[in-house]
Short mmCIF file of C-alpha atoms (C1' of nucleotides) in Angstrom, two decimals:
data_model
loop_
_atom_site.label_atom_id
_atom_site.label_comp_id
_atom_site.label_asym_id
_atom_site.label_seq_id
_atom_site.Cartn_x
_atom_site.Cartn_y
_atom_site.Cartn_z
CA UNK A 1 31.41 83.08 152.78
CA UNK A 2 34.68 84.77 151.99
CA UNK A 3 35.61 85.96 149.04
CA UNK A 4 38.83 83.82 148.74
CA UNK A 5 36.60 80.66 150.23
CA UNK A 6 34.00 81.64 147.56
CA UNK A 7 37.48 80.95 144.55
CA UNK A 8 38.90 78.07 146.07
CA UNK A 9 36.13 75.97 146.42
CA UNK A 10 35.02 77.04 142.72
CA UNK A 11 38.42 76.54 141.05
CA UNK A 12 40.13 72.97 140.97
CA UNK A 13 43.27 72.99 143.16
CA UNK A 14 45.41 71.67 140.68
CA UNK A 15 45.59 73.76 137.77
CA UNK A 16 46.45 76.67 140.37
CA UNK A 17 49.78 77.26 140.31
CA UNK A 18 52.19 78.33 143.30
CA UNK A 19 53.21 81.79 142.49
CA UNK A 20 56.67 80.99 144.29
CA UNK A 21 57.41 77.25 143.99
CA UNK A 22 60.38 77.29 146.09
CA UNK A 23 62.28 79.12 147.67
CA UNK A 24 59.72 81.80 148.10
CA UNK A 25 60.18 85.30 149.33
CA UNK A 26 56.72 85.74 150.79
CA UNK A 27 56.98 83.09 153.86
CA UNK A 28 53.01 83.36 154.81
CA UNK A 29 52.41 81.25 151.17
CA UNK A 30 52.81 77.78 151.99
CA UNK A 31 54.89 75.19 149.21
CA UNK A 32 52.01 72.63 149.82
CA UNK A 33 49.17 75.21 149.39
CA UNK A 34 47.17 75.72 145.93
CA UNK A 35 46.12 79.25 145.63
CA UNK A 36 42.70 80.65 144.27
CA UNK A 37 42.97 84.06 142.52
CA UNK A 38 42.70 85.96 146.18
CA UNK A 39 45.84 84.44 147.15
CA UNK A 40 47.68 84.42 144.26
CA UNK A 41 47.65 88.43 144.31
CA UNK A 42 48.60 87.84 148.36
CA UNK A 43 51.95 86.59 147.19
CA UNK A 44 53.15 89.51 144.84
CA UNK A 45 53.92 93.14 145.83
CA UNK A 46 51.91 95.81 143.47
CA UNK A 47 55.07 95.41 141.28
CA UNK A 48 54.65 92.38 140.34
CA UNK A 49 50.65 92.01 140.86
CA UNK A 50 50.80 93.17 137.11
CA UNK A 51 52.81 90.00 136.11
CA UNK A 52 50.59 88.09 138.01
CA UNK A 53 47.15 88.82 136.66
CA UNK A 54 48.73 88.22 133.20
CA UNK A 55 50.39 84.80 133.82
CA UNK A 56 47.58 83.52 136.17
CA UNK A 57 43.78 84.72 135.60
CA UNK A 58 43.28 83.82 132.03
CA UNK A 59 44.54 80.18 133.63
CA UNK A 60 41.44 80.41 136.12
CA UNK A 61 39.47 81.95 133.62
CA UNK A 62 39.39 79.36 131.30
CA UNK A 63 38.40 76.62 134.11
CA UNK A 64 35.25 74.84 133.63
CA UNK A 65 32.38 77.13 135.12
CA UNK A 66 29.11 78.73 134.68
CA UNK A 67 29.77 82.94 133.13
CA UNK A 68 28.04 84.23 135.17
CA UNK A 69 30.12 82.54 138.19
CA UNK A 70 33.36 84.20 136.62
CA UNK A 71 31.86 87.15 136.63
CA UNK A 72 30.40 87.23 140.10
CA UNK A 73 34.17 86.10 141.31
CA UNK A 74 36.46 88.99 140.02
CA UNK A 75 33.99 91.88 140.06
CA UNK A 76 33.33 90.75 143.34
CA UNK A 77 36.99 90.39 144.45
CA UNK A 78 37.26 94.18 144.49
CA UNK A 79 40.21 94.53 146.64
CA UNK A 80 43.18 92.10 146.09
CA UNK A 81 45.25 94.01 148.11
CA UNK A 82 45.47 97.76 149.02
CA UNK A 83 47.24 99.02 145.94
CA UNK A 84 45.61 96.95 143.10
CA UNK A 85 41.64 95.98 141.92
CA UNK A 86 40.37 93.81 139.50
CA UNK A 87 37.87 95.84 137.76
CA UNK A 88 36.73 93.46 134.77
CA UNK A 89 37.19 90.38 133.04
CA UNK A 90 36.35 87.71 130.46
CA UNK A 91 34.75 88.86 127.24
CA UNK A 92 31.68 87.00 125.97
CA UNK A 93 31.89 84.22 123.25
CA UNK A 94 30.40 84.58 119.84
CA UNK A 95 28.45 82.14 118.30
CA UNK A 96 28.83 83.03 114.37
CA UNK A 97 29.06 79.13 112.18
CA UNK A 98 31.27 80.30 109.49
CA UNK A 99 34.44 81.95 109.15
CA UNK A 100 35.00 82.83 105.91
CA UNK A 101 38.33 85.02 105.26
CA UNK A 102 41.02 86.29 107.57
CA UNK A 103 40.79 89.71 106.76
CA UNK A 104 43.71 92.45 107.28
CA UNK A 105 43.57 92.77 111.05
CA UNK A 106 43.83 89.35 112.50
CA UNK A 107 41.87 89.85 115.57
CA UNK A 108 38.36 90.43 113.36
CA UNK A 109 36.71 87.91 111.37
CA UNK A 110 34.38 87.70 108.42
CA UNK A 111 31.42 85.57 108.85
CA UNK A 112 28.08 85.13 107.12
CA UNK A 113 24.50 86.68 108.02
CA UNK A 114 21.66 87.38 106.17
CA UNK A 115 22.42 90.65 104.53
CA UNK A 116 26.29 88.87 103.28
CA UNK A 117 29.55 89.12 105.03
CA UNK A 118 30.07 90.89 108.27
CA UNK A 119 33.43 91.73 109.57
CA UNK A 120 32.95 90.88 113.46
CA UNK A 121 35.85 90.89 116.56
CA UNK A 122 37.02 87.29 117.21
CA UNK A 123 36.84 86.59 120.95
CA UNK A 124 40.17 86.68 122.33
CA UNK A 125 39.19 84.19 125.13
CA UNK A 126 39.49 86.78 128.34
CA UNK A 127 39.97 90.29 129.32
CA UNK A 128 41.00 91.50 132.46
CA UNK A 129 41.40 95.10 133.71
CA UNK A 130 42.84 95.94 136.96
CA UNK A 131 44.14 99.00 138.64
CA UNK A 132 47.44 99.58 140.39
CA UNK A 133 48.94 102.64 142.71
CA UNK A 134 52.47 103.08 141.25
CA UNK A 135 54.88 105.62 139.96
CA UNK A 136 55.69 103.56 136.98
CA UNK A 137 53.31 102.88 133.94
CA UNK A 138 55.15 99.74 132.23
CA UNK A 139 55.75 96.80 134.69
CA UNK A 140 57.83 93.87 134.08
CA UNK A 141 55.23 91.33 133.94
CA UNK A 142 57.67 88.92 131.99
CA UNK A 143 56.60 89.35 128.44
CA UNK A 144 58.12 91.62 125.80
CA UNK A 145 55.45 94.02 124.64
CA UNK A 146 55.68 95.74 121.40
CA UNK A 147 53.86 99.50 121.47
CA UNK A 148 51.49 99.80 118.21
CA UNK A 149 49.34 102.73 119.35
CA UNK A 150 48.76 105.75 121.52
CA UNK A 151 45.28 107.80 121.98
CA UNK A 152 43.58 110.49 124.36
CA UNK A 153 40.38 109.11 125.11
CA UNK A 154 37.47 110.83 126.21
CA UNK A 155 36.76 112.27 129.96
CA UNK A 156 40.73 111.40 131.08
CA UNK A 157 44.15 113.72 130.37
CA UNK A 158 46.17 110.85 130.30
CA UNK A 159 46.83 108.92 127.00
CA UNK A 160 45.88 105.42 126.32
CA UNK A 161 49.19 103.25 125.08
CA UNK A 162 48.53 100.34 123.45
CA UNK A 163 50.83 97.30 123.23
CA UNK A 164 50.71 94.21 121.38
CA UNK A 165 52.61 90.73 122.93
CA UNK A 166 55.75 90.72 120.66
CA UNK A 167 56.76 86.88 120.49
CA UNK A 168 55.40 85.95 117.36
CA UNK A 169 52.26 83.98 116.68
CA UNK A 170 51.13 85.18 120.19
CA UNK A 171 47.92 87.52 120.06
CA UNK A 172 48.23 89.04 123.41
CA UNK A 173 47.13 92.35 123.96
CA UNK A 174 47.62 95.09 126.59
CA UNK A 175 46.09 98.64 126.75
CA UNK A 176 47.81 100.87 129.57
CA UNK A 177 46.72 104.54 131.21
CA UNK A 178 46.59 105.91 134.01
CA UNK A 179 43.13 107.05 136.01
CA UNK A 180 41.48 110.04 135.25
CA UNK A 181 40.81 110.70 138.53
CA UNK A 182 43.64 109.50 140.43
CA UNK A 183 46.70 109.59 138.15
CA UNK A 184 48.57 107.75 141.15
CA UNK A 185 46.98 105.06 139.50
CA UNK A 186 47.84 102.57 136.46
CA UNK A 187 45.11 101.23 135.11
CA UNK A 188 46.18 97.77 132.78
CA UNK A 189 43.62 95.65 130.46
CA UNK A 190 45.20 92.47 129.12
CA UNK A 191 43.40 90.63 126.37
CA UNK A 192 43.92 87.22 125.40
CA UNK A 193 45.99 84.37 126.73
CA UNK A 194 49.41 83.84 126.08
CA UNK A 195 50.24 81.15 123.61
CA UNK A 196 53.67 80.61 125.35
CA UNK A 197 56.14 80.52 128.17
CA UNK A 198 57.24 83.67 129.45
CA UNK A 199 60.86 84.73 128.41
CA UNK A 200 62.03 85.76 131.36
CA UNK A 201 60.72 81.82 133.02
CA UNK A 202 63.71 80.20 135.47
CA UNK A 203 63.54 76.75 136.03
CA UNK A 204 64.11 74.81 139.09
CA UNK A 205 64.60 71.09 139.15
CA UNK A 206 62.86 71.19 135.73
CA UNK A 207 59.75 73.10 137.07
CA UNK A 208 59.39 76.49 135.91
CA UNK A 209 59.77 79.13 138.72
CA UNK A 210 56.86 81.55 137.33
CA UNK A 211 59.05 85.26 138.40
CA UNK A 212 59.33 88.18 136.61
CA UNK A 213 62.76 88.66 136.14
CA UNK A 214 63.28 91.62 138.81
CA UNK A 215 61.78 88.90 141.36
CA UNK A 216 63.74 85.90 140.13
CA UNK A 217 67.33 88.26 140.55
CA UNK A 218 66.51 88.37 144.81
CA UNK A 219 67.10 85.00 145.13
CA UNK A 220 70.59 83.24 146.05
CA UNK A 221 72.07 81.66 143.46
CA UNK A 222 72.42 78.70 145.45
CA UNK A 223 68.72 77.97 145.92
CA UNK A 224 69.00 76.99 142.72
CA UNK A 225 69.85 72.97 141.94
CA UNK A 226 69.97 73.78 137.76
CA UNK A 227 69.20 77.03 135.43
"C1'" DC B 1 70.79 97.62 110.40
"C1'" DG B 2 67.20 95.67 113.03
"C1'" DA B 3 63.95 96.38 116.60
"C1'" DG B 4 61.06 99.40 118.92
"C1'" DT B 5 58.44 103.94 119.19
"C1'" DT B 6 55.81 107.80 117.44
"C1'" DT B 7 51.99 109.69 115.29
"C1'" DG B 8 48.66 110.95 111.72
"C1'" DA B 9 45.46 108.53 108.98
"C1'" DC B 10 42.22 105.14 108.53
"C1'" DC B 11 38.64 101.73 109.98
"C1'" DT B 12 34.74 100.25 112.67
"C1'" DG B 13 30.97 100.33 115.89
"C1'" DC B 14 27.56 102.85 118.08
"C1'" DG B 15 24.27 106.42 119.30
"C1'" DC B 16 21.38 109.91 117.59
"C1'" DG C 1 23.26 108.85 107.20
"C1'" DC C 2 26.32 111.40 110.11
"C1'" DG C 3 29.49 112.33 113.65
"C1'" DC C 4 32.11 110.79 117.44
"C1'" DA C 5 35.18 107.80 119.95
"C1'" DG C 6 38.03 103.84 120.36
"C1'" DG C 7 41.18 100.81 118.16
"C1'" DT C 8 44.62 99.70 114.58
"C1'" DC C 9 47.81 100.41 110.76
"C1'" DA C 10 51.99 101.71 108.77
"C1'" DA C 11 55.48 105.04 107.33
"C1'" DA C 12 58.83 107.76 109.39
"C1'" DC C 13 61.78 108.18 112.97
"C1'" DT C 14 64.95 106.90 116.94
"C1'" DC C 15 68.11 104.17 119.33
"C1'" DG C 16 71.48 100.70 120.49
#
DNA sequence: CGAGTTTGACCTGCGC
DNA sequence: GCGCAGGTCAAACTCG
């Protein structure tokens, strides 16, 4: 069994959505087609695979299977396309039964165990890493990213950046740096799932048109019926 | 002047 | 308990 086979039948056609509704630049995706993860990633260019994985894996991720199946289906779908890899995903749940305080950083919690309160790292629902060749380390993926942090981590020159979704109320992370070993490479780990629209999101006929906004500027303006 | 970036300090978890 | 490494905070700074 395929790989993309192995996604499709897994994940329920309809709550994939068509990376380019209409009209769509990348004629081998079909209009009528749902798309697993596999082909999803078919339709961008490595530009745009970043936007992508953000707007459409924590969607499949949060569809009604067994871990260990998630797992098995991104670690396993090790080459999207030649210039980007998923390398990791969803984080595990936690099972604590009472939250007691938020404390100062909002993506920890306080709960109770034996020995009193214990200051624990809320799950963020998923986390996805993936690796892409290109020149550039900060893609437009759609969202406006805030920076909070930078670090040099162990066993790589590069430094780590670390940026923080900026629309407000929205705990999105993303940690960016590129590979020790091949610093042709950008290596991008979002964390969480977006509590919004994008800003950059174009609609069509009252659908949204999912593009980053370097995408969504190719098309003719008359393709599209309102804006 | 507000929003975003930089960067040193601080916090936390983990291995020994 | 200690030290290390990763992650985050927040004051200072920069830029439009």
């Amino acid at each position: 069994m395929s790989n993309s086979t192995f996604l499709a039948a897994n994940f329920p056609q309809s709550k994939i959505p068509n990376p380019h509704p209409h009209p769509h630049p990348h004629p081998h995706l079909d209009d009528q087609t749902s798309y697993s993860t596999t082909h999803v990633m078919a339709g961008y260019d490595h530009y745009h695979q970043d936007f992508a994985l953000s707007k459409y894996l924590p969607i499949l991720l949060e569809l009604d299977q067994p871990e260990e199946h998630a797992m098995s289906n991104f670690t396993t779908t090790a080459s999207l396309s030649q210039h980007s890899t998923v390398l990791q995903e969803r984080s595990s749940g936690s099972s604590f039964n009472s939250i007691n305080k938020v404390p100062r950083n909002p993506t920890h919690m306080q709960v109770k165990c034996r020995s009193g309160l214990k200051r624990v790292k809320m799950d963020v629902g998923c986390r996805i890493a993936f690796r892409t060749k290109s020149d550039i380390e900060i893609m437009d993926d759609g969202f406006k990213w805030r920076k909070y942090g930078k670090k040099m981590v162990k066993n790589s020159p590069n430094p780590r950046n670390y940026y923080r979704c900026s629309t407000q109320g929205c705990n999105v992370k993303k940690r960016v740096e590129r590979d020790g070993e091949d610093s042709s490479y950008v290596i991008t780990t979002y964390e969480g799932i977006h509590n919004h629209e994008s800003p950059s999101m174009v609609y069509c006929n009252q659908m949204p048109l999912s593009f980053p906004t370097t995408t969504a500027w190719t098309l003719q303006p008359s393709h599209y019926s309102s804006i």
